[in-house]
Amino acid sequence: SIAYRPACEACRACVSVRVIAEAFSPSRNMRRVAERNADIVGDMRAMDIEMRTWYGSPAYFVLGAVHAVVFWVTVSMLTPFILLVCLFNHRRRCLHDMLVGTVVINNAARSAALRAARRPV
């Protein structure tokens, strides 16, 4: 099912999802895995890239969650096909990016560095 933000007070057609962040407590296993992998840099900021919607606005939390789920589903079911889609697509978008409607772009700092590197001397 898709989670919606309720648009009106009286409407019951939408299903809202609420996460109580203060009540979350990581399990012992989660803490152990986090400590074991604390040295891994797995952040998009480390690579100077951003995920945006296809029309250019920044990605929001629900889109990121849906993107992660679609990524794992497509990777688990269609792994060779996903690689072929990336290689033969002129925009180099993966299948899960096309399905969700996202684009991965260079951020402003990386774009400026790449443009400076391309300029003739």
PDB file of C-alpha atoms in Angstrom:
ATOM      1  CA  SER A   1       0.000   0.000   0.000  1.00  0.00           C
ATOM      2  CA  ILE A   2       1.021   3.584  -0.469  1.00  0.00           C
ATOM      3  CA  ALA A   3       1.147   5.930   2.508  1.00  0.00           C
ATOM      4  CA  TYR A   4      -0.524   9.306   2.102  1.00  0.00           C
ATOM      5  CA  ARG A   5      -0.526  12.464   4.128  1.00  0.00           C
ATOM      6  CA  PRO A   6      -4.178  13.181   5.007  1.00  0.00           C
ATOM      7  CA  ALA A   7      -5.448  16.105   2.947  1.00  0.00           C
ATOM      8  CA  CYS A   8      -8.534  16.950   4.986  1.00  0.00           C
ATOM      9  CA  GLU A   9      -9.790  16.400   8.514  1.00  0.00           C
ATOM     10  CA  ALA A  10     -13.088  14.655   7.680  1.00  0.00           C
ATOM     11  CA  CYS A  11     -11.753  12.396   4.915  1.00  0.00           C
ATOM     12  CA  ARG A  12     -11.058   8.781   5.868  1.00  0.00           C
ATOM     13  CA  ALA A  13      -9.991   7.659   2.375  1.00  0.00           C
ATOM     14  CA  CYS A  14      -6.323   8.414   3.027  1.00  0.00           C
ATOM     15  CA  VAL A  15      -4.178   6.201   5.213  1.00  0.00           C
ATOM     16  CA  SER A  16      -1.604   8.139   7.166  1.00  0.00           C
ATOM     17  CA  VAL A  17       1.540   6.580   8.520  1.00  0.00           C
ATOM     18  CA  ARG A  18       2.919   7.849  11.787  1.00  0.00           C
ATOM     19  CA  VAL A  19       6.272   6.884  13.204  1.00  0.00           C
ATOM     20  CA  ILE A  20       6.954   7.720  16.828  1.00  0.00           C
ATOM     21  CA  ALA A  21      10.648   8.528  16.614  1.00  0.00           C
ATOM     22  CA  GLU A  22      11.082   9.086  20.354  1.00  0.00           C
ATOM     23  CA  ALA A  23       9.806   5.574  21.089  1.00  0.00           C
ATOM     24  CA  PHE A  24      12.362   3.931  18.795  1.00  0.00           C
ATOM     25  CA  SER A  25      15.116   2.088  20.595  1.00  0.00           C
ATOM     26  CA  PRO A  26      17.715   0.145  18.614  1.00  0.00           C
ATOM     27  CA  SER A  27      18.053  -3.484  19.574  1.00  0.00           C
ATOM     28  CA  ARG A  28      21.287  -4.994  20.825  1.00  0.00           C
ATOM     29  CA  ASN A  29      21.883  -6.487  17.379  1.00  0.00           C
ATOM     30  CA  MET A  30      21.363  -3.097  15.689  1.00  0.00           C
ATOM     31  CA  ARG A  31      23.839  -1.444  18.056  1.00  0.00           C
ATOM     32  CA  ARG A  32      26.368  -4.237  17.475  1.00  0.00           C
ATOM     33  CA  VAL A  33      26.108  -3.896  13.687  1.00  0.00           C
ATOM     34  CA  ALA A  34      26.365  -0.095  13.911  1.00  0.00           C
ATOM     35  CA  GLU A  35      29.498  -0.322  16.072  1.00  0.00           C
ATOM     36  CA  ARG A  36      31.071  -2.919  13.793  1.00  0.00           C
ATOM     37  CA  ASN A  37      30.468  -0.763  10.707  1.00  0.00           C
ATOM     38  CA  ALA A  38      31.180   2.651  12.233  1.00  0.00           C
ATOM     39  CA  ASP A  39      34.251   3.141  10.030  1.00  0.00           C
ATOM     40  CA  ILE A  40      32.302   2.754   6.769  1.00  0.00           C
ATOM     41  CA  VAL A  41      31.481   5.970   4.953  1.00  0.00           C
ATOM     42  CA  GLY A  42      28.270   5.227   3.116  1.00  0.00           C
ATOM     43  CA  ASP A  43      26.831   8.658   2.710  1.00  0.00           C
ATOM     44  CA  MET A  44      25.776  10.327  -0.516  1.00  0.00           C
ATOM     45  CA  ARG A  45      27.422  13.497   0.787  1.00  0.00           C
ATOM     46  CA  ALA A  46      30.791  11.729   0.717  1.00  0.00           C
ATOM     47  CA  MET A  47      30.391  11.235  -3.033  1.00  0.00           C
ATOM     48  CA  ASP A  48      28.942  14.745  -3.588  1.00  0.00           C
ATOM     49  CA  ILE A  49      25.757  13.424  -5.191  1.00  0.00           C
ATOM     50  CA  GLU A  50      22.078  14.101  -4.529  1.00  0.00           C
ATOM     51  CA  MET A  51      18.877  12.242  -5.291  1.00  0.00           C
ATOM     52  CA  ARG A  52      16.184  14.409  -6.875  1.00  0.00           C
ATOM     53  CA  THR A  53      12.768  13.824  -8.367  1.00  0.00           C
ATOM     54  CA  TRP A  54      12.614  13.720 -12.154  1.00  0.00           C
ATOM     55  CA  TYR A  55      11.356  17.332 -12.181  1.00  0.00           C
ATOM     56  CA  GLY A  56      14.222  18.601 -10.005  1.00  0.00           C
ATOM     57  CA  SER A  57      12.881  18.999  -6.479  1.00  0.00           C
ATOM     58  CA  PRO A  58      14.812  17.443  -3.586  1.00  0.00           C
ATOM     59  CA  ALA A  59      13.821  13.940  -2.540  1.00  0.00           C
ATOM     60  CA  TYR A  60      11.681  13.578   0.568  1.00  0.00           C
ATOM     61  CA  PHE A  61      11.613  10.841   3.203  1.00  0.00           C
ATOM     62  CA  VAL A  62       8.774   8.709   1.811  1.00  0.00           C
ATOM     63  CA  LEU A  63      10.319   8.822  -1.672  1.00  0.00           C
ATOM     64  CA  GLY A  64      13.642   7.665  -0.229  1.00  0.00           C
ATOM     65  CA  ALA A  65      11.957   4.797   1.598  1.00  0.00           C
ATOM     66  CA  VAL A  66      10.027   3.718  -1.505  1.00  0.00           C
ATOM     67  CA  HIS A  67      13.232   4.015  -3.552  1.00  0.00           C
ATOM     68  CA  ALA A  68      15.060   1.692  -1.148  1.00  0.00           C
ATOM     69  CA  VAL A  69      12.273  -0.895  -1.232  1.00  0.00           C
ATOM     70  CA  VAL A  70      11.994  -0.810  -5.034  1.00  0.00           C
ATOM     71  CA  PHE A  71      15.790  -1.054  -5.298  1.00  0.00           C
ATOM     72  CA  TRP A  72      15.948  -4.209  -3.177  1.00  0.00           C
ATOM     73  CA  VAL A  73      12.988  -5.812  -4.933  1.00  0.00           C
ATOM     74  CA  THR A  74      14.370  -5.156  -8.408  1.00  0.00           C
ATOM     75  CA  VAL A  75      17.901  -6.182  -7.463  1.00  0.00           C
ATOM     76  CA  SER A  76      16.717  -9.433  -5.922  1.00  0.00           C
ATOM     77  CA  MET A  77      14.529 -10.344  -8.890  1.00  0.00           C
ATOM     78  CA  LEU A  78      16.172  -8.807 -11.957  1.00  0.00           C
ATOM     79  CA  THR A  79      19.883  -8.335 -11.214  1.00  0.00           C
ATOM     80  CA  PRO A  80      21.328  -8.865 -14.732  1.00  0.00           C
ATOM     81  CA  PHE A  81      18.554  -6.824 -16.334  1.00  0.00           C
ATOM     82  CA  ILE A  82      19.207  -3.866 -14.030  1.00  0.00           C
ATOM     83  CA  LEU A  83      22.832  -3.717 -15.131  1.00  0.00           C
ATOM     84  CA  LEU A  84      21.845  -3.759 -18.792  1.00  0.00           C
ATOM     85  CA  VAL A  85      19.321  -0.963 -18.308  1.00  0.00           C
ATOM     86  CA  CYS A  86      22.035   1.262 -16.789  1.00  0.00           C
ATOM     87  CA  LEU A  87      24.515   0.552 -19.555  1.00  0.00           C
ATOM     88  CA  PHE A  88      22.192   1.188 -22.489  1.00  0.00           C
ATOM     89  CA  ASN A  89      20.217   4.118 -21.114  1.00  0.00           C
ATOM     90  CA  HIS A  90      21.501   7.465 -22.411  1.00  0.00           C
ATOM     91  CA  ARG A  91      20.904   9.114 -19.000  1.00  0.00           C
ATOM     92  CA  ARG A  92      22.511   6.182 -17.098  1.00  0.00           C
ATOM     93  CA  ARG A  93      19.422   5.725 -14.903  1.00  0.00           C
ATOM     94  CA  CYS A  94      18.862   2.367 -13.253  1.00  0.00           C
ATOM     95  CA  LEU A  95      15.562   0.524 -13.429  1.00  0.00           C
ATOM     96  CA  HIS A  96      14.578   1.404  -9.856  1.00  0.00           C
ATOM     97  CA  ASP A  97      15.254   5.100 -10.568  1.00  0.00           C
ATOM     98  CA  MET A  98      12.925   4.956 -13.568  1.00  0.00           C
ATOM     99  CA  LEU A  99      10.193   3.150 -11.648  1.00  0.00           C
ATOM    100  CA  VAL A 100      10.253   5.577  -8.726  1.00  0.00           C
ATOM    101  CA  GLY A 101      10.908   8.715 -10.800  1.00  0.00           C
ATOM    102  CA  THR A 102      14.233   9.790  -9.336  1.00  0.00           C
ATOM    103  CA  VAL A 103      17.480  11.100 -10.783  1.00  0.00           C
ATOM    104  CA  VAL A 104      20.898  11.045  -9.110  1.00  0.00           C
ATOM    105  CA  ILE A 105      22.854  14.223  -9.844  1.00  0.00           C
ATOM    106  CA  ASN A 106      26.154  15.795  -8.867  1.00  0.00           C
ATOM    107  CA  ASN A 107      25.775  18.499  -6.233  1.00  0.00           C
ATOM    108  CA  ALA A 108      26.952  22.067  -6.824  1.00  0.00           C
ATOM    109  CA  ALA A 109      30.486  21.540  -5.468  1.00  0.00           C
ATOM    110  CA  ARG A 110      31.141  18.453  -7.578  1.00  0.00           C
ATOM    111  CA  SER A 111      29.599  20.041 -10.684  1.00  0.00           C
ATOM    112  CA  ALA A 112      31.866  23.075 -10.358  1.00  0.00           C
ATOM    113  CA  ALA A 113      34.942  20.865  -9.933  1.00  0.00           C
ATOM    114  CA  LEU A 114      34.016  18.769 -12.979  1.00  0.00           C
ATOM    115  CA  ARG A 115      33.408  21.861 -15.117  1.00  0.00           C
ATOM    116  CA  ALA A 116      36.773  23.313 -14.056  1.00  0.00           C
ATOM    117  CA  ALA A 117      38.519  20.050 -14.937  1.00  0.00           C
ATOM    118  CA  ARG A 118      36.971  20.039 -18.434  1.00  0.00           C
ATOM    119  CA  ARG A 119      38.067  23.563 -19.352  1.00  0.00           C
ATOM    120  CA  PRO A 120      40.974  23.734 -21.763  1.00  0.00           C
ATOM    121  CA  VAL A 121      44.153  25.228 -20.325  1.00  0.00           C
TER     122      VAL A 121
END
